[in-house]
Amino acid sequence: MDTEAKTTEKEESNEDNATVSQPDNGLTNDESLESNETQKADTVNSEETVDEVASENIEIPDANENVAKEAAEAKTSETNEKGDEVINEIEESNAEDAEDEGNKERHTIEVKDYDTMSLEALAIELEKLLKNEKVQAIKSHVDNINAEFKTKFQALIDEKKEEFLNDGGNEIDFYYSSPVQKRFKEAYKEYRRRLNEHYQSLEKNLKQNLANKLEIIEELKGLINLEENINTTYKHFKELQERWRTTGPIPRDKYNNAWNSYHHHVEIFYDFLHLNRDLRDLDFKHNLEKKLMIIDRAEELAQDDNVMRAFRELQELHKMWKEELGPVGREHREEIWERFKAATKIINDKRQVYYQEIDKVYEKNLETKLEIIANINAINTQESKSHSSWQKKIKEIEELRNAFFNAGKVPIKLNESTWAKFKESVRIFNRQKNAFYKGLKKEQYKNLQLKLDLIKIAEDNKDSDDFEATTPLMKKIQSDWKKIGHVPRKDSDKIWKQFKSACNSYFDKLHAKRNAANQENIDAFNKKHDFLSALKDLKLTDTKDKNLAIIKEQITQWRTLGRVPNDKRYIEGKFQKTIDGLLTSLNMDKNEVEMIKFENKLDSINTSDDDHRNLDNERSFIRKKIDEVKSQINQLENNLQFFTNVNDDNPLVKEVHQNIKTHKESLKLWKSKLQKIKELY
C-alpha cells in the first residue's frame, strides 16, 4: 500500500470528526474522548473503519456504495500496481538513507571512467577523493577504484612474472612491488581508517537520535491527557513535530517502526484535535499547499532529461510528503495522491529506460570482451616454432590485452566470470610461450658451451709459432663460430670479445712476422707518412666538381703507394679521417659523401686470404646496423597505429613520419654499403 493510501482511511474518519461539534453530555474532555473511543470500537467492520460516531450527523455509506467502490478499486488495482512498486522502492531507499546524512553529498561526486585509468591515475584519484570529499560519500567510488586497481596491478604482476621466468628465473623466487602500489595502499589504508572513525561516531549518534525520537513519541502520547488550553496543546504539538524533523538520522532497522509509531500518535492527536476545528482546518490547508508544491515539482522533474537527478530528487519529495507533512482535507486526498503517483510513475519509467540503455552498452561491452577472449584462444591454437613468430604473437596478445581493459564495463553479474575467462586464456598463452623459450634457452646454453670450446682452442693456440699448422686451424674455428646459433644475450658480447681477442692475437703475430720480412711494406709506410703530411696542406678551389676530382686523385695516388705493415695500419685510419674531413667540407649530397668515404675505407682493407676477417667484420657490422634500422622503422610504424584518429598535420604525427623517412634513407645507404662488400667477395 502506498504512503498516502496507508493513512487514507484514518484521515477520512478524522474529517468526519471535524464536522461534529463537541458533545454536551456533561463529561469532561477526557471523559468525552473515552466515550467516543468506545463508540468507535462498536462500529468497526472488515471493510472500513469509522473512527468515531459522536452524533447523528455522521453518514455511513450503504452496502451498494461499498460494492461500487470495491469494483472501482479492483479495476484500477492493476494499473496502480507498478506505481506502488516504485513507491515502495523509494520508501525502502529513504529508510536506508535515514541512517546516513552523507548520502546527498554522494550524489554530487562525478563518476569517472575508472576502467580506462592507469594505475598511477587511480592512486591519484583516490587521494583526491580523500582530500576533497566526505569519507561516507565516496564508498562506491572507492570500491570501483579499488577493484580496477587490483585487476590492473595483478595483470602487471603477471607480465613481470613472465619476464622473470623467460630470463631463467625460478617461480618460487619471484617477487615484485612498485611505488604506485605502495602509494595506493597508503591512501586506501587512510580511507579505511577514516571510514571506521565515521561509523563509530555515526553509531553513537544514531543511538542517541533514536532515544530522542522515542522520547518525542512518548510526549505525543501524553498530549491528549493534558488539561490545558487546546491552543497551547496544539502549539506544543507543532514543537514536537519540528523536533522530530530536526532530530538526526537513526538506525535503518529502527526507521520504519519509529516512523509508524510517530505517525500513529500524530493521527491520534488529529482525532483529539476535532475539539478545535479551526486549528485542524488551518493545518489541512497548510499541508495541502505544501503537497501541491511537491506535486508541481514532481511534474517538473517528470520533464527533466537528467533522469537519475530527477529520481534522486523525487526520493526527497516522497520523504518530505511522508515525514514532514500531515493529512489534507478529505475532498483533496485521492486527487493529489493520484497526481503525485502519476508523476512518480513517469519518472520511474524514464529511469527504467535509462537503465535499459546502460544495460545495452554493458551487453555490447561484454560481446567485445568475449570476442577478444576468443581471439586470444585462437592465437593459443596456432603453432609457432621460431623466435620471430613468438614475438609477433606476443605483440598481438598485448594489443588484445589493452583492448580488453579499454572495452568498458560489463553487466556486474558477469564481470567476475568474464575476467576469469580472460585470465585463463592469457595464462594458457603464457604457459605455451614460457615452454618455447625454456626450450630455446636450453638450446642457447648448448650453443654457449660449443662457443666456449672454440674460445679454449683459440686461446691455446694464439701464441703458437707453427704458423703453417695453426693458421688453417684458426680459420676453421672462425668458420665454425659463425655456424653455431644464438647464445643467451647476457653472454653474447662477452664471449665474442674473448674469441675475437684470441684470434686477433694470433693473426697480429702472424702479420708482424711477415711484415718484419717485407721491407716493401715498410717503404710503403714511409711514403704514405710523407704523403699524409703533404695532404694536410692541400688547398681546395671554389668549385665542387674540381674539388671532388682533386680528392679522388689523392685517393688514387694513396692506393698506388702499396701496403703497409700490419703494425702500421693505423696510418690508413688517419688517411681516411683526413679524406673524410675534406669530403665533409664539400657541398654534396650526404649519402654520396658517405659512399665515397666507405669506398675509400674498403680500399684500405687488404682482401688477401689472411685479411678476409676484416671484410667479414665489416659485413657483420653493416648487417647488424641494417637490422637495427629495420627494427626502428617497424617500431615507428607501429607507433603510428596509435594515431589512427589524429590528422596527418599533427606535429607529433609529422615527427614520426619524418623519423621513418630518415631511417629509410639510412637503411638505403647501409644496403648500398653491404652491396659494395658483396662485390669484393
mmCIF file of C-alpha atoms in Angstrom, residues 249-410:
data_model
loop_
_atom_site.group_PDB
_atom_site.id
_atom_site.type_symbol
_atom_site.label_atom_id
_atom_site.label_comp_id
_atom_site.label_asym_id
_atom_site.label_seq_id
_atom_site.Cartn_x
_atom_site.Cartn_y
_atom_site.Cartn_z
ATOM 1 C CA PRO A 249 19.290 10.005 11.471
ATOM 2 C CA ILE A 250 18.527 6.779 13.325
ATOM 3 C CA PRO A 251 19.462 3.132 12.614
ATOM 4 C CA ARG A 252 17.775 1.971 9.426
ATOM 5 C CA ASP A 253 16.432 -1.200 11.037
ATOM 6 C CA LYS A 254 14.538 1.025 13.536
ATOM 7 C CA TYR A 255 13.419 3.604 10.993
ATOM 8 C CA ASN A 256 10.077 2.184 9.851
ATOM 9 C CA ASN A 257 8.917 1.136 13.331
ATOM 10 C CA ALA A 258 9.809 4.526 14.786
ATOM 11 C CA TRP A 259 8.127 6.436 11.951
ATOM 12 C CA ASN A 260 4.983 4.260 12.061
ATOM 13 C CA SER A 261 4.709 4.757 15.822
ATOM 14 C CA TYR A 262 5.201 8.504 15.429
ATOM 15 C CA HIS A 263 2.645 8.717 12.605
ATOM 16 C CA HIS A 264 0.158 6.642 14.607
ATOM 17 C CA HIS A 265 0.270 9.028 17.538
ATOM 18 C CA VAL A 266 0.138 12.057 15.254
ATOM 19 C CA GLU A 267 -3.131 10.670 13.876
ATOM 20 C CA ILE A 268 -4.437 10.097 17.368
ATOM 21 C CA PHE A 269 -3.697 13.734 18.106
ATOM 22 C CA TYR A 270 -5.643 14.754 14.992
ATOM 23 C CA ASP A 271 -8.556 12.692 16.331
ATOM 24 C CA PHE A 272 -8.263 14.689 19.505
ATOM 25 C CA LEU A 273 -7.959 17.935 17.535
ATOM 26 C CA HIS A 274 -11.588 17.743 16.397
ATOM 27 C CA LEU A 275 -12.299 19.728 19.566
ATOM 28 C CA ASN A 276 -10.846 22.735 17.737
ATOM 29 C CA ARG A 277 -11.803 22.516 14.097
ATOM 30 C CA ASP A 278 -10.205 25.866 13.173
ATOM 31 C CA LEU A 279 -6.753 24.635 14.110
ATOM 32 C CA ARG A 280 -7.192 21.399 12.166
ATOM 33 C CA ASP A 281 -8.541 23.131 9.071
ATOM 34 C CA LEU A 282 -5.590 25.511 9.182
ATOM 35 C CA ASP A 283 -3.218 22.532 9.333
ATOM 36 C CA PHE A 284 -5.088 20.835 6.453
ATOM 37 C CA LYS A 285 -4.735 23.996 4.372
ATOM 38 C CA HIS A 286 -1.017 24.282 5.122
ATOM 39 C CA ASN A 287 -0.428 20.622 4.252
ATOM 40 C CA LEU A 288 -2.428 20.946 1.034
ATOM 41 C CA GLU A 289 -0.366 23.936 -0.089
ATOM 42 C CA LYS A 290 2.906 22.134 0.611
ATOM 43 C CA LYS A 291 1.784 18.917 -1.076
ATOM 44 C CA LEU A 292 0.624 20.809 -4.145
ATOM 45 C CA MET A 293 4.066 22.397 -4.317
ATOM 46 C CA ILE A 294 5.627 18.943 -4.065
ATOM 47 C CA ILE A 295 3.373 17.702 -6.878
ATOM 48 C CA ASP A 296 4.245 20.675 -9.079
ATOM 49 C CA ARG A 297 7.931 19.960 -8.550
ATOM 50 C CA ALA A 298 7.443 16.260 -9.270
ATOM 51 C CA GLU A 299 5.652 17.095 -12.524
ATOM 52 C CA GLU A 300 8.553 19.403 -13.471
ATOM 53 C CA LEU A 301 11.001 16.601 -12.736
ATOM 54 C CA ALA A 302 8.995 14.309 -15.000
ATOM 55 C CA GLN A 303 10.099 16.555 -17.882
ATOM 56 C CA ASP A 304 13.773 16.685 -16.792
ATOM 57 C CA ASP A 305 16.204 14.989 -19.197
ATOM 58 C CA ASN A 306 18.598 14.151 -16.368
ATOM 59 C CA VAL A 307 16.779 11.001 -15.309
ATOM 60 C CA MET A 308 18.905 9.991 -12.337
ATOM 61 C CA ARG A 309 18.967 13.501 -10.884
ATOM 62 C CA ALA A 310 15.187 13.669 -11.209
ATOM 63 C CA PHE A 311 14.725 10.325 -9.458
ATOM 64 C CA ARG A 312 17.034 11.288 -6.594
ATOM 65 C CA GLU A 313 15.078 14.499 -6.028
ATOM 66 C CA LEU A 314 11.839 12.520 -6.279
ATOM 67 C CA GLN A 315 13.047 10.420 -3.342
ATOM 68 C CA GLU A 316 13.466 13.602 -1.335
ATOM 69 C CA LEU A 317 9.958 14.737 -2.294
ATOM 70 C CA HIS A 318 8.484 11.445 -1.082
ATOM 71 C CA LYS A 319 10.453 11.793 2.108
ATOM 72 C CA MET A 320 9.006 15.297 2.663
ATOM 73 C CA TRP A 321 5.475 14.056 1.810
ATOM 74 C CA LYS A 322 5.750 11.236 4.301
ATOM 75 C CA GLU A 323 7.791 12.665 7.148
ATOM 76 C CA GLU A 324 7.217 16.416 7.171
ATOM 77 C CA LEU A 325 3.584 16.853 6.200
ATOM 78 C CA GLY A 326 0.315 15.616 7.685
ATOM 79 C CA PRO A 327 -3.055 14.904 6.051
ATOM 80 C CA VAL A 328 -5.190 17.238 3.932
ATOM 81 C CA GLY A 329 -8.910 17.694 3.625
ATOM 82 C CA ARG A 330 -10.861 14.606 2.588
ATOM 83 C CA GLU A 331 -12.046 16.126 -0.691
ATOM 84 C CA HIS A 332 -8.427 16.568 -1.899
ATOM 85 C CA ARG A 333 -6.742 13.407 -0.714
ATOM 86 C CA GLU A 334 -7.260 10.965 -3.521
ATOM 87 C CA GLU A 335 -6.865 13.592 -6.241
ATOM 88 C CA ILE A 336 -3.477 14.910 -5.073
ATOM 89 C CA TRP A 337 -2.145 11.438 -4.269
ATOM 90 C CA GLU A 338 -3.028 10.199 -7.771
ATOM 91 C CA ARG A 339 -1.311 13.232 -9.312
ATOM 92 C CA PHE A 340 1.818 12.617 -7.236
ATOM 93 C CA LYS A 341 1.794 8.919 -8.026
ATOM 94 C CA ALA A 342 1.351 9.608 -11.773
ATOM 95 C CA ALA A 343 4.375 11.918 -11.848
ATOM 96 C CA THR A 344 6.314 9.323 -9.871
ATOM 97 C CA LYS A 345 5.464 6.653 -12.428
ATOM 98 C CA ILE A 346 6.604 8.839 -15.361
ATOM 99 C CA ILE A 347 9.963 9.489 -13.709
ATOM 100 C CA ASN A 348 10.434 5.834 -12.848
ATOM 101 C CA ASP A 349 9.514 4.702 -16.364
ATOM 102 C CA LYS A 350 12.175 7.039 -17.757
ATOM 103 C CA ARG A 351 14.638 5.640 -15.232
ATOM 104 C CA GLN A 352 13.885 2.106 -16.372
ATOM 105 C CA VAL A 353 14.521 3.138 -19.999
ATOM 106 C CA TYR A 354 17.797 4.746 -18.870
ATOM 107 C CA TYR A 355 18.879 1.539 -17.159
ATOM 108 C CA GLN A 356 17.906 -0.475 -20.221
ATOM 109 C CA GLU A 357 20.148 1.727 -22.382
ATOM 110 C CA ILE A 358 23.028 1.287 -19.927
ATOM 111 C CA ASP A 359 22.408 -2.454 -19.952
ATOM 112 C CA LYS A 360 22.651 -2.411 -23.744
ATOM 113 C CA VAL A 361 26.025 -0.667 -23.559
ATOM 114 C CA TYR A 362 27.231 -3.168 -20.958
ATOM 115 C CA GLU A 363 25.994 -6.056 -23.106
ATOM 116 C CA LYS A 364 27.846 -4.612 -26.109
ATOM 117 C CA ASN A 365 30.997 -4.310 -23.996
ATOM 118 C CA LEU A 366 30.518 -7.913 -22.941
ATOM 119 C CA GLU A 367 30.330 -9.006 -26.587
ATOM 120 C CA THR A 368 33.547 -7.096 -27.297
ATOM 121 C CA LYS A 369 35.371 -8.683 -24.383
ATOM 122 C CA LEU A 370 34.182 -12.186 -25.241
ATOM 123 C CA GLU A 371 35.354 -11.619 -28.818
ATOM 124 C CA ILE A 372 38.768 -10.545 -27.508
ATOM 125 C CA ILE A 373 38.968 -13.691 -25.366
ATOM 126 C CA ALA A 374 38.039 -15.783 -28.410
ATOM 127 C CA ASN A 375 40.826 -14.114 -30.412
ATOM 128 C CA ILE A 376 43.342 -14.922 -27.670
ATOM 129 C CA ASN A 377 42.164 -18.521 -27.622
ATOM 130 C CA ALA A 378 42.533 -18.653 -31.413
ATOM 131 C CA ILE A 379 46.131 -17.455 -31.114
ATOM 132 C CA ASN A 380 46.717 -20.133 -28.481
ATOM 133 C CA THR A 381 45.847 -22.805 -31.059
ATOM 134 C CA GLN A 382 48.435 -21.523 -33.553
ATOM 135 C CA GLU A 383 51.736 -23.413 -33.571
ATOM 136 C CA SER A 384 54.919 -21.322 -33.520
ATOM 137 C CA LYS A 385 58.465 -22.672 -33.700
ATOM 138 C CA SER A 386 60.581 -19.544 -34.144
ATOM 139 C CA HIS A 387 61.526 -16.564 -32.013
ATOM 140 C CA SER A 388 60.202 -14.088 -34.590
ATOM 141 C CA SER A 389 56.864 -15.888 -34.742
ATOM 142 C CA TRP A 390 56.520 -15.770 -30.967
ATOM 143 C CA GLN A 391 57.464 -12.104 -30.868
ATOM 144 C CA LYS A 392 54.669 -11.396 -33.325
ATOM 145 C CA LYS A 393 52.197 -13.336 -31.164
ATOM 146 C CA ILE A 394 53.365 -11.505 -28.042
ATOM 147 C CA LYS A 395 52.600 -8.160 -29.706
ATOM 148 C CA GLU A 396 49.166 -9.390 -30.784
ATOM 149 C CA ILE A 397 48.334 -10.565 -27.271
ATOM 150 C CA GLU A 398 49.482 -7.252 -25.804
ATOM 151 C CA GLU A 399 47.199 -5.363 -28.192
ATOM 152 C CA LEU A 400 44.260 -7.623 -27.310
ATOM 153 C CA ARG A 401 45.013 -7.238 -23.619
ATOM 154 C CA ASN A 402 44.927 -3.430 -23.893
ATOM 155 C CA ALA A 403 41.713 -3.635 -25.906
ATOM 156 C CA PHE A 404 40.144 -5.783 -23.166
ATOM 157 C CA PHE A 405 40.967 -3.225 -20.461
ATOM 158 C CA ASN A 406 39.618 -0.377 -22.596
ATOM 159 C CA ALA A 407 36.402 -2.128 -23.613
ATOM 160 C CA GLY A 408 34.378 -0.692 -20.706
ATOM 161 C CA LYS A 409 32.150 -2.236 -18.054
ATOM 162 C CA VAL A 410 30.068 -5.391 -18.459
#
